[in-house]
PDB file of C-alpha atoms in Angstrom:
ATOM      1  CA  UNK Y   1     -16.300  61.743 260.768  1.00  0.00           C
ATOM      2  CA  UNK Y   2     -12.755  62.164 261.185  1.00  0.00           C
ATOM      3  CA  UNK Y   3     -11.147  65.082 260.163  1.00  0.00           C
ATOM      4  CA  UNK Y   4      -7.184  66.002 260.344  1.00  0.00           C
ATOM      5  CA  UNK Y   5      -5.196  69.074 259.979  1.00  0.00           C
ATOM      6  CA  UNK Y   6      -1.799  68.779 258.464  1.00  0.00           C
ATOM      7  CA  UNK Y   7       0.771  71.955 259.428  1.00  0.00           C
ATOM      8  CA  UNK Y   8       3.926  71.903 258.604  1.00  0.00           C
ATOM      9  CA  UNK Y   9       6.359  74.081 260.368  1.00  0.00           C
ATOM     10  CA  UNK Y  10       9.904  75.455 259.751  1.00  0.00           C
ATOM     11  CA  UNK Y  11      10.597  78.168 262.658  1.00  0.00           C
ATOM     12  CA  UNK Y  12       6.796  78.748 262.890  1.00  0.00           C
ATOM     13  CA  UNK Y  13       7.465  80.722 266.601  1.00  0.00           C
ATOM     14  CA  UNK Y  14       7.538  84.079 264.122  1.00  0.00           C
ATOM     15  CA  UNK Y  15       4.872  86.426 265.079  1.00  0.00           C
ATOM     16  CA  UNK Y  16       3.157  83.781 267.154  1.00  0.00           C
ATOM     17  CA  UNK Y  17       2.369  81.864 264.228  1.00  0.00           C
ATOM     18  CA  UNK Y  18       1.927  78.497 265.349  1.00  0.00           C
ATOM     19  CA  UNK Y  19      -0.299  79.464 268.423  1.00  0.00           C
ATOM     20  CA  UNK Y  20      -2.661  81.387 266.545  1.00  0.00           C
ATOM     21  CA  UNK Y  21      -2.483  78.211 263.921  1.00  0.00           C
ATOM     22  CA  UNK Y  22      -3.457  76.007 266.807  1.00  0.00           C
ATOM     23  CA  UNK Y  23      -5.424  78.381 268.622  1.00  0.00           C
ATOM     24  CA  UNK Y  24      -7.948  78.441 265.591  1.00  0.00           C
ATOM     25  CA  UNK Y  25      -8.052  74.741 265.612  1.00  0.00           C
ATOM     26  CA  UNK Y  26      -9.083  74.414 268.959  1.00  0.00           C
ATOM     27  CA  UNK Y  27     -11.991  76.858 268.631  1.00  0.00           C
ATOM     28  CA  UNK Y  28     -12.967  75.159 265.168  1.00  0.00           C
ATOM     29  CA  UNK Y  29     -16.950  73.903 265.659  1.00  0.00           C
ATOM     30  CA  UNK Y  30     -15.995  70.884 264.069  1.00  0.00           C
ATOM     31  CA  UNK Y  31     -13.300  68.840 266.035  1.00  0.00           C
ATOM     32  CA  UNK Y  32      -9.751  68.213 264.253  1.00  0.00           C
ATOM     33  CA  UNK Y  33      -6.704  66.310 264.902  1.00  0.00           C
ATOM     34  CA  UNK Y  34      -3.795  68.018 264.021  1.00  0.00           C
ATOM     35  CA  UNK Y  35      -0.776  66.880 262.823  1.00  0.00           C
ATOM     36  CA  UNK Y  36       2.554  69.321 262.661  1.00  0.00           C
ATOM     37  CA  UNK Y  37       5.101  68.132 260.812  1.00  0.00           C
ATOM     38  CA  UNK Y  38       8.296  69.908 261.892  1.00  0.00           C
ATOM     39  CA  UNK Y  39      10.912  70.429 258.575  1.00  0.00           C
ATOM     40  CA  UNK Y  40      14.111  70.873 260.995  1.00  0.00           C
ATOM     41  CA  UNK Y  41      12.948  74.146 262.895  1.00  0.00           C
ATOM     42  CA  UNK Y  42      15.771  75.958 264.775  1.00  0.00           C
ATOM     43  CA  UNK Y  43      13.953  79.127 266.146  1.00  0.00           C
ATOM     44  CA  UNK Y  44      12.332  76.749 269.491  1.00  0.00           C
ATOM     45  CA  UNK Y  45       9.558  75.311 267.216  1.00  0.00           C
ATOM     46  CA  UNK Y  46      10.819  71.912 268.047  1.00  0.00           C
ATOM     47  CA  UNK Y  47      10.468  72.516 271.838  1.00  0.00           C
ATOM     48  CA  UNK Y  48       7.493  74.390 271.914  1.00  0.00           C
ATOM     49  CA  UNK Y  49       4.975  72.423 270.054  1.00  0.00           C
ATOM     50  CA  UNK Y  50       5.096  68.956 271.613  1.00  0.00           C
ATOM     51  CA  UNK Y  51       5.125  70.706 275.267  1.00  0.00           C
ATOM     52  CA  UNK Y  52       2.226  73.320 274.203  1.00  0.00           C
ATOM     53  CA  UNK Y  53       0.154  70.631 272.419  1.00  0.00           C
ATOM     54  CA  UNK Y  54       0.657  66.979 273.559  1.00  0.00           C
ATOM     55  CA  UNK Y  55      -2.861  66.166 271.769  1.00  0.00           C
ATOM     56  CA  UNK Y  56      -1.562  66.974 268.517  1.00  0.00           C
ATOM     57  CA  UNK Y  57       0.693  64.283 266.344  1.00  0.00           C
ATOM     58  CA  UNK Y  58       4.238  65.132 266.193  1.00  0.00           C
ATOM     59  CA  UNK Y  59       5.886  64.511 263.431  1.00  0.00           C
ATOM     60  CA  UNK Y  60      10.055  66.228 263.493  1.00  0.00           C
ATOM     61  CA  UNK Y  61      12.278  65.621 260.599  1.00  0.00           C
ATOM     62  CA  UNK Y  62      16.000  66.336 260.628  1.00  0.00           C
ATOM     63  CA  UNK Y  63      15.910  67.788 257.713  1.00  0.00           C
ATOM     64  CA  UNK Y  64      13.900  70.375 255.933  1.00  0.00           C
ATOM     65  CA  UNK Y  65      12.078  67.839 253.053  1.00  0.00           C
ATOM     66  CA  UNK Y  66      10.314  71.066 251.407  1.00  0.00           C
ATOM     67  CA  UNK Y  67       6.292  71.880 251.674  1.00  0.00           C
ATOM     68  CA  UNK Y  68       5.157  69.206 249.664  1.00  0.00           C
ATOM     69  CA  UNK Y  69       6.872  66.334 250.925  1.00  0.00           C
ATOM     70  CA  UNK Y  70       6.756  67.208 254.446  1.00  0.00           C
ATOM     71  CA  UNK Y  71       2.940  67.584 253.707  1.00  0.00           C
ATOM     72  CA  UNK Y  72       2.847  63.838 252.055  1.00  0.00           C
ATOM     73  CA  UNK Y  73       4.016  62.867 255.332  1.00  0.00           C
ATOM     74  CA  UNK Y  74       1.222  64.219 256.906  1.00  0.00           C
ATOM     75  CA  UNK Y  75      -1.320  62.817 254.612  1.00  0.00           C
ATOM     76  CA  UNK Y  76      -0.247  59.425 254.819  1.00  0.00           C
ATOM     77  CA  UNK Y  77      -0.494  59.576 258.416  1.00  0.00           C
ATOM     78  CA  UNK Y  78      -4.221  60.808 258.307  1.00  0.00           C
ATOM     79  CA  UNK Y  79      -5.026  58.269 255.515  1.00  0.00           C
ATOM     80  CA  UNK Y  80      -3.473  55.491 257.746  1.00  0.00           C
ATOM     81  CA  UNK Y  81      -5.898  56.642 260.353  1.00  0.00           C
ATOM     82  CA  UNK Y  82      -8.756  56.392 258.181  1.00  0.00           C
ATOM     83  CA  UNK Y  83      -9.576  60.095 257.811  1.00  0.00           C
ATOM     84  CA  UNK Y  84     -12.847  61.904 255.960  1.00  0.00           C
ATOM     85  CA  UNK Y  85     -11.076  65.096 255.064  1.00  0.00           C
ATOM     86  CA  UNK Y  86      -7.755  66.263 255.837  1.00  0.00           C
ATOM     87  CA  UNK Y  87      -7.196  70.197 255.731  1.00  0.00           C
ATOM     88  CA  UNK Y  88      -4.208  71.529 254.903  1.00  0.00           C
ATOM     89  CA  UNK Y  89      -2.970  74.586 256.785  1.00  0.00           C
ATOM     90  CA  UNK Y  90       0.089  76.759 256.802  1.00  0.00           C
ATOM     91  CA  UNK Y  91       1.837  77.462 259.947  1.00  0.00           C
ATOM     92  CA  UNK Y  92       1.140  81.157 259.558  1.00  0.00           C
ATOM     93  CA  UNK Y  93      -2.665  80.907 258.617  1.00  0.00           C
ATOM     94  CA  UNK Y  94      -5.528  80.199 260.936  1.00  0.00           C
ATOM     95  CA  UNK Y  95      -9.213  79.233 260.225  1.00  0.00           C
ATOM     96  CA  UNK Y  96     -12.359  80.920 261.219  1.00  0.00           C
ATOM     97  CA  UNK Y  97     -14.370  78.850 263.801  1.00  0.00           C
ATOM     98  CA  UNK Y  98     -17.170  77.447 262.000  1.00  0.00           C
ATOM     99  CA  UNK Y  99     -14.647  77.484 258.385  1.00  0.00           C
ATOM    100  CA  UNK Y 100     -14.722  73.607 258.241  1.00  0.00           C
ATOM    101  CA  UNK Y 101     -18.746  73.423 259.397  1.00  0.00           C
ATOM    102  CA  UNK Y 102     -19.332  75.413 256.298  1.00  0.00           C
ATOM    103  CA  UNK Y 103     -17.478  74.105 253.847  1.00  0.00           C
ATOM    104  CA  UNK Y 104     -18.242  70.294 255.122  1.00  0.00           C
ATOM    105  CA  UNK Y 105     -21.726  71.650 254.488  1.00  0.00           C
ATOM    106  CA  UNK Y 106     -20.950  72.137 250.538  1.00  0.00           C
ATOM    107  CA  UNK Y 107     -18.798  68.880 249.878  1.00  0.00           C
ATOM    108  CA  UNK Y 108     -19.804  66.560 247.353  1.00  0.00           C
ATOM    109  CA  UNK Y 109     -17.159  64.185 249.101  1.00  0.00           C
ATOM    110  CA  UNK Y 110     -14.578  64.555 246.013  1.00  0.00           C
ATOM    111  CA  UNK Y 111     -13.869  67.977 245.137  1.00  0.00           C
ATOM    112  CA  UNK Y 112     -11.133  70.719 246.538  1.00  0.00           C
ATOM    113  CA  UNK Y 113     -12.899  73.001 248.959  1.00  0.00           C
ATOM    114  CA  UNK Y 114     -11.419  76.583 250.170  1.00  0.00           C
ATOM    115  CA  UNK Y 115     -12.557  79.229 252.145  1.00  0.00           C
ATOM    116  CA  UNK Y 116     -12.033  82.615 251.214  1.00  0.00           C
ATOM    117  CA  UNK Y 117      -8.239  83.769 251.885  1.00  0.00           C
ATOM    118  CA  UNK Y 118      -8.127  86.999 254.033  1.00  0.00           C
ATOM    119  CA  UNK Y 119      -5.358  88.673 254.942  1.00  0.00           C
ATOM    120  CA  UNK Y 120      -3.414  88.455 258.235  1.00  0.00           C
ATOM    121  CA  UNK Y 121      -6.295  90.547 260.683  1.00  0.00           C
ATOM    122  CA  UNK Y 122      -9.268  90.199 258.521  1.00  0.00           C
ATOM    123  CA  UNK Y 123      -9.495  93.626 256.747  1.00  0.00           C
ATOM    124  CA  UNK Y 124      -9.070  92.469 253.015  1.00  0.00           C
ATOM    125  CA  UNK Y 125      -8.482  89.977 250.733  1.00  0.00           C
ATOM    126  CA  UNK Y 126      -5.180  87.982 250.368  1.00  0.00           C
ATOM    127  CA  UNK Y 127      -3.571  89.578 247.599  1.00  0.00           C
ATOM    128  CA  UNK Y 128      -2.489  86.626 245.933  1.00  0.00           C
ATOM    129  CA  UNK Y 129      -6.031  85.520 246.409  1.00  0.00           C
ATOM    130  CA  UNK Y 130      -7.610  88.332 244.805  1.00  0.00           C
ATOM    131  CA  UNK Y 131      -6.054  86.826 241.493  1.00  0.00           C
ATOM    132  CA  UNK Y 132      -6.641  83.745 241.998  1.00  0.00           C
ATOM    133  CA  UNK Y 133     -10.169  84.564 242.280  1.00  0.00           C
ATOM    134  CA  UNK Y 134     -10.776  85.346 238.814  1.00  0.00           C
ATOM    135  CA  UNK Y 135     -12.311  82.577 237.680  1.00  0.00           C
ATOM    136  CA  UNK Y 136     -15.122  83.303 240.361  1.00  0.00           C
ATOM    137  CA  UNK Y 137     -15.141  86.775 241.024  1.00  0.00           C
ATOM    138  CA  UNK Y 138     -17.915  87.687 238.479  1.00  0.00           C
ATOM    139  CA  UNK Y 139     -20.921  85.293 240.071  1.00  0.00           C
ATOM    140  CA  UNK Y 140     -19.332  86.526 243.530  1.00  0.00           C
ATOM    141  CA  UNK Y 141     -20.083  90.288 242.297  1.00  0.00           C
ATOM    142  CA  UNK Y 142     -23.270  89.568 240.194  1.00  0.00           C
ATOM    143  CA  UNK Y 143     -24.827  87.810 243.065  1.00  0.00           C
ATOM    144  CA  UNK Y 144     -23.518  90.078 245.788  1.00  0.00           C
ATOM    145  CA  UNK Y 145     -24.046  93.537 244.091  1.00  0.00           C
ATOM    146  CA  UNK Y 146     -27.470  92.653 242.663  1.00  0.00           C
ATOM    147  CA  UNK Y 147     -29.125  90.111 244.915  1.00  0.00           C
ATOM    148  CA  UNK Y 148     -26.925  91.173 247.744  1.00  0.00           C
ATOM    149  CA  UNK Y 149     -26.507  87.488 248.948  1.00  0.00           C
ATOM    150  CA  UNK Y 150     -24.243  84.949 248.080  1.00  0.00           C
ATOM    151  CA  UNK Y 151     -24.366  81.760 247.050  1.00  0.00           C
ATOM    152  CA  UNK Y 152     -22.704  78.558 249.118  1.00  0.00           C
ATOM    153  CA  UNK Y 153     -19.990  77.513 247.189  1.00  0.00           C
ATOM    154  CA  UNK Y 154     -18.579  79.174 243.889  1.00  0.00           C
ATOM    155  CA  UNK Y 155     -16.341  76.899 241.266  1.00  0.00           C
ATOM    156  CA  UNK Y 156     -13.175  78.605 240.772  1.00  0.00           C
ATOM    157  CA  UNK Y 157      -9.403  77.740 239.360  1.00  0.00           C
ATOM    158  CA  UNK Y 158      -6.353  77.121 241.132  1.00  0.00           C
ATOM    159  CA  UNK Y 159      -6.460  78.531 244.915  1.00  0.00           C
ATOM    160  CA  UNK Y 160      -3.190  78.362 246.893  1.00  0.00           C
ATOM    161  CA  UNK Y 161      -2.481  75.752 249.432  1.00  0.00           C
ATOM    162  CA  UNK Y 162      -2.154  77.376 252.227  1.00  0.00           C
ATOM    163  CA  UNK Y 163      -5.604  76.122 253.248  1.00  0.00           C
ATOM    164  CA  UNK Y 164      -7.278  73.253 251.376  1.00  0.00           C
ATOM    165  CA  UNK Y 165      -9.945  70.852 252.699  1.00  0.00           C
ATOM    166  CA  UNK Y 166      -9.343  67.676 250.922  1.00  0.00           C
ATOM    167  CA  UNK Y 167     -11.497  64.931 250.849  1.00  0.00           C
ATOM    168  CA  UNK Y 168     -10.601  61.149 251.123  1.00  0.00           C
ATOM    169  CA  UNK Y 169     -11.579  60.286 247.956  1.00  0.00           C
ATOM    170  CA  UNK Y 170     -10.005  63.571 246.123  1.00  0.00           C
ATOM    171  CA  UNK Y 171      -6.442  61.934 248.178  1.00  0.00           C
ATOM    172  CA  UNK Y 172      -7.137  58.313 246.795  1.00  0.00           C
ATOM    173  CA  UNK Y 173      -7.748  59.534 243.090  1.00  0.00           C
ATOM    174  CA  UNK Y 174      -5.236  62.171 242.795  1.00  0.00           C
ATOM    175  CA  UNK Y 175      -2.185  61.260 245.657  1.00  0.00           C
ATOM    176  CA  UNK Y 176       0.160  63.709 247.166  1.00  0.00           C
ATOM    177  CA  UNK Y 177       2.393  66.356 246.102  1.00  0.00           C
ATOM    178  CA  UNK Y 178       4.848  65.557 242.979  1.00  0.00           C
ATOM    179  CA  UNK Y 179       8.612  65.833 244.933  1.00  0.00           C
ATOM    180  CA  UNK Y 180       9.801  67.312 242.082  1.00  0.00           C
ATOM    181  CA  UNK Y 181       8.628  70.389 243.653  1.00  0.00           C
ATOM    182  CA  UNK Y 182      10.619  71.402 246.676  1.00  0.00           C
ATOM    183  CA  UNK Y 183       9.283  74.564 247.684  1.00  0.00           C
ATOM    184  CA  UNK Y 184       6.768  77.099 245.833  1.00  0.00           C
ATOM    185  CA  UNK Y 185       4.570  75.493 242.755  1.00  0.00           C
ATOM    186  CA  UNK Y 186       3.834  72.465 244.085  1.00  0.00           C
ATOM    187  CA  UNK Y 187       0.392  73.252 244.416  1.00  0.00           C
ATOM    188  CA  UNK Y 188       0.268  74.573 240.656  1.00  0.00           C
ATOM    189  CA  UNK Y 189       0.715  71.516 239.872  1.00  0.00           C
ATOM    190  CA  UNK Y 190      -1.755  69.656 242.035  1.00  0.00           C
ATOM    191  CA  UNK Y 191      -4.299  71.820 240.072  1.00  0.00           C
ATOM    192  CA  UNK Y 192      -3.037  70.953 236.921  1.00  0.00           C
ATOM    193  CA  UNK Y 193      -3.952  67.361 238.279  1.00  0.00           C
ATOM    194  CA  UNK Y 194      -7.271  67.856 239.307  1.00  0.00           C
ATOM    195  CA  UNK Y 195      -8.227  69.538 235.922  1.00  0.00           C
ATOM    196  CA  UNK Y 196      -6.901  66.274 234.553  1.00  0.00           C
ATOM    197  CA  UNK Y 197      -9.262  63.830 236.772  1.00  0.00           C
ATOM    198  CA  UNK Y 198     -12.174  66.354 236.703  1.00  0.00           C
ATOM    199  CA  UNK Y 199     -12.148  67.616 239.961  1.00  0.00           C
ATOM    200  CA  UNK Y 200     -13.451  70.566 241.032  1.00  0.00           C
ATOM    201  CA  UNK Y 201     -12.169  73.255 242.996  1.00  0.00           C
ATOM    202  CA  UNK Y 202     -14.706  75.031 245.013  1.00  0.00           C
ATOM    203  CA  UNK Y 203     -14.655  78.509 247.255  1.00  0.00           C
ATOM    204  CA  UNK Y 204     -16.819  78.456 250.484  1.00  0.00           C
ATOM    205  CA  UNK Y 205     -17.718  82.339 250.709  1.00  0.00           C
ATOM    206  CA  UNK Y 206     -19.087  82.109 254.394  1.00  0.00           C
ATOM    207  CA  UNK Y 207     -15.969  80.188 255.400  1.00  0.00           C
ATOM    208  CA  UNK Y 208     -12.469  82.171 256.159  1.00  0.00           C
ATOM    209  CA  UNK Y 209      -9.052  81.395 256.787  1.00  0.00           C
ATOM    210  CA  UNK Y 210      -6.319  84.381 257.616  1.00  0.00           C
ATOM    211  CA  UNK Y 211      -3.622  84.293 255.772  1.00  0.00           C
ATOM    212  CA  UNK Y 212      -0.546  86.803 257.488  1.00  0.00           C
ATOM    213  CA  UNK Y 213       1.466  87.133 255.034  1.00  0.00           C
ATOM    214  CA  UNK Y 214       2.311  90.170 252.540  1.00  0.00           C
ATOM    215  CA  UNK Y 215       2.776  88.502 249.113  1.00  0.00           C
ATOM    216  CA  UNK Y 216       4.509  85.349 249.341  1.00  0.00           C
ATOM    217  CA  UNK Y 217       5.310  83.909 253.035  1.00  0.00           C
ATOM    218  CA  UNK Y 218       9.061  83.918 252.036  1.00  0.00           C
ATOM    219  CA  UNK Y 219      10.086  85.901 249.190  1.00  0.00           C
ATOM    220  CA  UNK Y 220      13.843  85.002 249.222  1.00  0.00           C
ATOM    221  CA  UNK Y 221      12.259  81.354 248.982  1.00  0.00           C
ATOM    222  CA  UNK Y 222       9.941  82.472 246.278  1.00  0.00           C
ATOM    223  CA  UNK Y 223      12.459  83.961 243.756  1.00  0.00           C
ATOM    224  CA  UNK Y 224      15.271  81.200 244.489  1.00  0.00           C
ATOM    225  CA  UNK Y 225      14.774  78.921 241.572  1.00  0.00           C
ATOM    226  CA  UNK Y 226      11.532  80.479 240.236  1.00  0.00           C
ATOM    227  CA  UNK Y 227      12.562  79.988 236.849  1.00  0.00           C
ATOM    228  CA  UNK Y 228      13.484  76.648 236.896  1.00  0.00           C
ATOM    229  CA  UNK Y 229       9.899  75.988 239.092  1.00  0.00           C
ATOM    230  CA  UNK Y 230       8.216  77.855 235.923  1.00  0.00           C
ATOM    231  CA  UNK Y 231      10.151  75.605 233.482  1.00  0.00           C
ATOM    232  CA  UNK Y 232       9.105  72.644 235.599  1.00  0.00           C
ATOM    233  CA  UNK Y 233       5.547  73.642 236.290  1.00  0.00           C
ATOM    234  CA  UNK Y 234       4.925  73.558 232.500  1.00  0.00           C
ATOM    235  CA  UNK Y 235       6.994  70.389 231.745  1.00  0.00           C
ATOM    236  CA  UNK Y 236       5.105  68.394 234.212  1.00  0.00           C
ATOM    237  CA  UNK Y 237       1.709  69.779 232.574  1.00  0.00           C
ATOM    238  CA  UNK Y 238      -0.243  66.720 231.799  1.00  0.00           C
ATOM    239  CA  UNK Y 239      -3.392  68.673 230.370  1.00  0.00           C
ATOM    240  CA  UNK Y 240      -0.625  69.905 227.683  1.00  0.00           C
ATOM    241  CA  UNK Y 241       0.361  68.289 224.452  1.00  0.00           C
ATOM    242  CA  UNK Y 242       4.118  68.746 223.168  1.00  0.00           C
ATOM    243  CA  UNK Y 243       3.435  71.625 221.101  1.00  0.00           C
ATOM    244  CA  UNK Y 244       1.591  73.599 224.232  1.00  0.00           C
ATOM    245  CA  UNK Y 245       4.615  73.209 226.271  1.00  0.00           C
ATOM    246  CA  UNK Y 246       6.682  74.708 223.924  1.00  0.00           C
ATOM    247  CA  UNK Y 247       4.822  77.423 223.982  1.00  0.00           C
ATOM    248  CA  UNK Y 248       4.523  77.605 227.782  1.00  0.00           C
ATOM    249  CA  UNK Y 249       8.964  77.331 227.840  1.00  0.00           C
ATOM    250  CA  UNK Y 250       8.725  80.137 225.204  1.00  0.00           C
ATOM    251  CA  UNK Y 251       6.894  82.302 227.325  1.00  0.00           C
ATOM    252  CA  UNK Y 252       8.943  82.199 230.259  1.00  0.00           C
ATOM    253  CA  UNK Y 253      12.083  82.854 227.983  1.00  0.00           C
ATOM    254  CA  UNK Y 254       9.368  86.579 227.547  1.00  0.00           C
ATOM    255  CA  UNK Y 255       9.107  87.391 231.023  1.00  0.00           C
ATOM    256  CA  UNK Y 256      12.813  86.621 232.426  1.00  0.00           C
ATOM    257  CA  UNK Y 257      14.886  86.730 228.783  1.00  0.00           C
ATOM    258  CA  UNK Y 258      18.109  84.998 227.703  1.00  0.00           C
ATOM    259  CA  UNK Y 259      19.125  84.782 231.761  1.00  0.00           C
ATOM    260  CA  UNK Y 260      21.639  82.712 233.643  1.00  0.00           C
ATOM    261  CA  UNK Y 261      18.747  81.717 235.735  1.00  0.00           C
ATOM    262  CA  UNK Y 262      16.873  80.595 232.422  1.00  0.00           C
ATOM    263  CA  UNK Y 263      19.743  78.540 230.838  1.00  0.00           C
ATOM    264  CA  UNK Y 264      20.441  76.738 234.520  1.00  0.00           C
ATOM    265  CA  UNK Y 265      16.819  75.723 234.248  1.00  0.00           C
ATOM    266  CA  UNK Y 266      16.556  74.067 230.876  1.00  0.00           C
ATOM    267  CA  UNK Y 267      19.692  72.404 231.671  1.00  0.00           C
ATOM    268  CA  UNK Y 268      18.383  70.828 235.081  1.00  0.00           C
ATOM    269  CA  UNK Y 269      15.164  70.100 232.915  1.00  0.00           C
ATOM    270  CA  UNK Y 270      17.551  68.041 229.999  1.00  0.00           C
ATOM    271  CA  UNK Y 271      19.223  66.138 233.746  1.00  0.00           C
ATOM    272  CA  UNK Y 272      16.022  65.372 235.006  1.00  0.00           C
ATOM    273  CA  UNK Y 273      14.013  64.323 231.537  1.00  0.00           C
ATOM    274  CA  UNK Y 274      13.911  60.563 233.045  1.00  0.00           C
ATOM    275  CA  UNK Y 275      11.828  61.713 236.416  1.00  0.00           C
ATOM    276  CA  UNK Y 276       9.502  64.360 235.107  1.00  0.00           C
ATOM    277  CA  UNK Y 277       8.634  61.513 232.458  1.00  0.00           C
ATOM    278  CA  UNK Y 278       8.139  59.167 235.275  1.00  0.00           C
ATOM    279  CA  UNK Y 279       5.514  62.170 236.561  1.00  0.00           C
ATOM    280  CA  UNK Y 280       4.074  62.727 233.897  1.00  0.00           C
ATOM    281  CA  UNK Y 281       2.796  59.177 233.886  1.00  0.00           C
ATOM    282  CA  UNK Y 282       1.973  58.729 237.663  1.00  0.00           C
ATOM    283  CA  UNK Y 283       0.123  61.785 237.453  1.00  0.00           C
ATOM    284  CA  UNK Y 284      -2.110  60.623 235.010  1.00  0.00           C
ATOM    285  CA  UNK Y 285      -2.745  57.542 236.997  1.00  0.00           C
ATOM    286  CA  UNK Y 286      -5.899  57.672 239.599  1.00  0.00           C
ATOM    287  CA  UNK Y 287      -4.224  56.435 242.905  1.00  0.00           C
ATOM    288  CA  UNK Y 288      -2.147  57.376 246.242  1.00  0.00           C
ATOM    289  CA  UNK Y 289       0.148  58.702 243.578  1.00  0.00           C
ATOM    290  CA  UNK Y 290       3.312  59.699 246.152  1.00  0.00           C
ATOM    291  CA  UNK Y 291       1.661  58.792 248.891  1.00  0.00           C
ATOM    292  CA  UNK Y 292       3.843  55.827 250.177  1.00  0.00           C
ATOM    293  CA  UNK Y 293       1.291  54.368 252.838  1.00  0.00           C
ATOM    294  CA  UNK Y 294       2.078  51.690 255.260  1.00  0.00           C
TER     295      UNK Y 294
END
C-alpha cells in the first residue's frame, strides 16, 4: 500500500511547525511519503526543508498558488505515483502515531476519513472542530456516556482540511480542489461535492491529529475576502437549485448587511458568471476534476 502525505507550506518555520509536521510522520506506524509543496516561503522554509528532509518530495513554487491549488499539485504527484490514500496535512498540524493505522482500519476504500481534531498540545478539542462535530456528537455522547466505549468510525458533515485521509478512488470520482477558491472555503466546497457523489465523511475517534492553531491559522487571511468566499461558496453549490441559492446570497446580505465588502462580491460574482458555470458542471462530473495529471 502506498500512502502519501501532501503539506503545503508558506513560512511553516513558525513555532517549529514543519518539524513537528514531519516529526509526526516519521513516527507514524504506517509508513508515508511526504510531499511539501512550498507556496513561495520567505521565513527559511525553502532552505530548511530539502536539507532537513531529503526523503521527502520537494515541490517549491515561486509563487504563493493558494491552499487548494498548491494541494492539487500535490495530489497529482501522488496519483502519478500510483498512491492508495493520500493524507492531507497542514504545515502546523501533526498526526498521532498509529492515526493512519486506525483510520486505514475503518476505510471502505471510497469515503473521507478524519481523525478527531485536537488542539495544539492535546488538552481539548479544536474549536472549530467542536462545531463541526455536530452532526456526530450525539452517537459520540450516547455511546460514550452510557456504554462508555466508542464506536470505530462515526459519519459526520463537513470536517476541515487540515487533515483528511483520502482514498484513491474518493480522488478519481471527485478530483481536486475548485481554483476558484484561493484561500479559506475551498474545502466547503469539496464537501458540498461529496454530498453530491454520495460520499461519506467519516470521524476515526481513536485516531488524532493536533491542530495548533487558535481559531483560524491566519485570521487576517480568513476575513480578507470572506464575503465574497461566502457568496462563492453558495454559487458554486451544486446540491442547490436556483431558488436555494437565492436564499443562501440573501442570508449573507443578514449577517454582513448592505457592505462595501458585500457589493464588491456580487460584482466579482456577475465577472466571473462564465467560470463558476464552468464549475458547476465539472463538479458534477465523476473524474480527476482539476487534477491535470501527466
Amino acid at each position: 500500500m502506498k500512502i502519501f502525505a501532501v503539506i503545503v507550506t508558506y513560512n511553516a518555520m513558525y513555532r517549529g511547525w514543519i518539524d513537528r509536521c514531519m516529526k509526526s510522520l516519521s513516527e507514524s506506524t504506517v509508513p508515508v511519503t511526504a510531499i511539501i509543496v512550498d507556496n513561495g516561503s520567505c521565513d527559511g522554509t525553502r532552505e530548511h526543508v530539502p536539507s532537513a528532509y531529503p526523503e521527502a518530495v520537494w515541490m517549491p513554487q515561486e509563487n504563493n498558488l493558494g491552499f487548494g491549488q498548491a494541494n492539487n499539485l500535490g495530489l497529482c504527484y501522488a496519483l502519478e505515483h500510483q498512491a492508495d490514500y493520500v493524507l492531507l496535512l497542514n504545515q502546523d498540524a501533526a498526526i498521532s502515531p498509529d492515526a493512519i493505522q486506525q483510520m486505514l482500519a475503518v476505510s471502505d476504500g471510497k469515503s473521507l476519513l478524519s481523525p478527531l481534531h485536537l488542539n495544539g498540545d492535546g488538552t481539548r478539542l479544536d474549536e472549530l472542530f467542536r462545531i463541526t462535530l455536530k452532526d456526530a456528537h450525539n452517537l459520540m455522547n450516547d455511546d460514550l456516556l452510557i456504554h462508555h466505549t466508542l464506536a470505530d468510525c462515526y459519519e459526520t458533515g463537513e470536517v476541515c482540511a487540515a487533515c483528511w485521509l483520502m482514498p484513491a478512488a474518493l480522488l478519481q470520482c471527485v478530483g481536486g480542489f475548485n481554483p476558484l477558491f484561493f484561500h479559506y472555503s475551498e474545502d466547503n466546497n469539496y464537501y458540498h461535492r461529496l454530498v453530491y457523489h454520495h460520499i461519506r465523511t467519516l470521524i476515526v475517534p481513536h485516531a488524532y491529529m493536533y491542530h495548533d492553531r487558535k481559531l483560524f491559522g491566519n485570521q487576517k487571511a480568513h476575513d480578507h475576502g470572506l464575503v465574497r468566499r461566502e457568496l462563492t461558496l453558495a454559487a458554486c453549490n451544486i446540491n442547490h437549485s436556483l431558488a436555494q441559492r437565492v436564499a443562501d446570497y440573501l442570508r449573507v446580505l443578514f449577517r454582513h448587511g448592505l457592505s462595501v465588502s458585500f457589493f464588491s462580491g456580487i460584482t466579482w460574482l456577475l465577472l466571473h458568471l462564465r467560470s463558476i458555470y464552468h464549475s458547476r458542471k465539472e463538479e458534477r462530473q465523476s473524474g480527476l476534476t482539476w487534477l491535470n495529471l501527466s
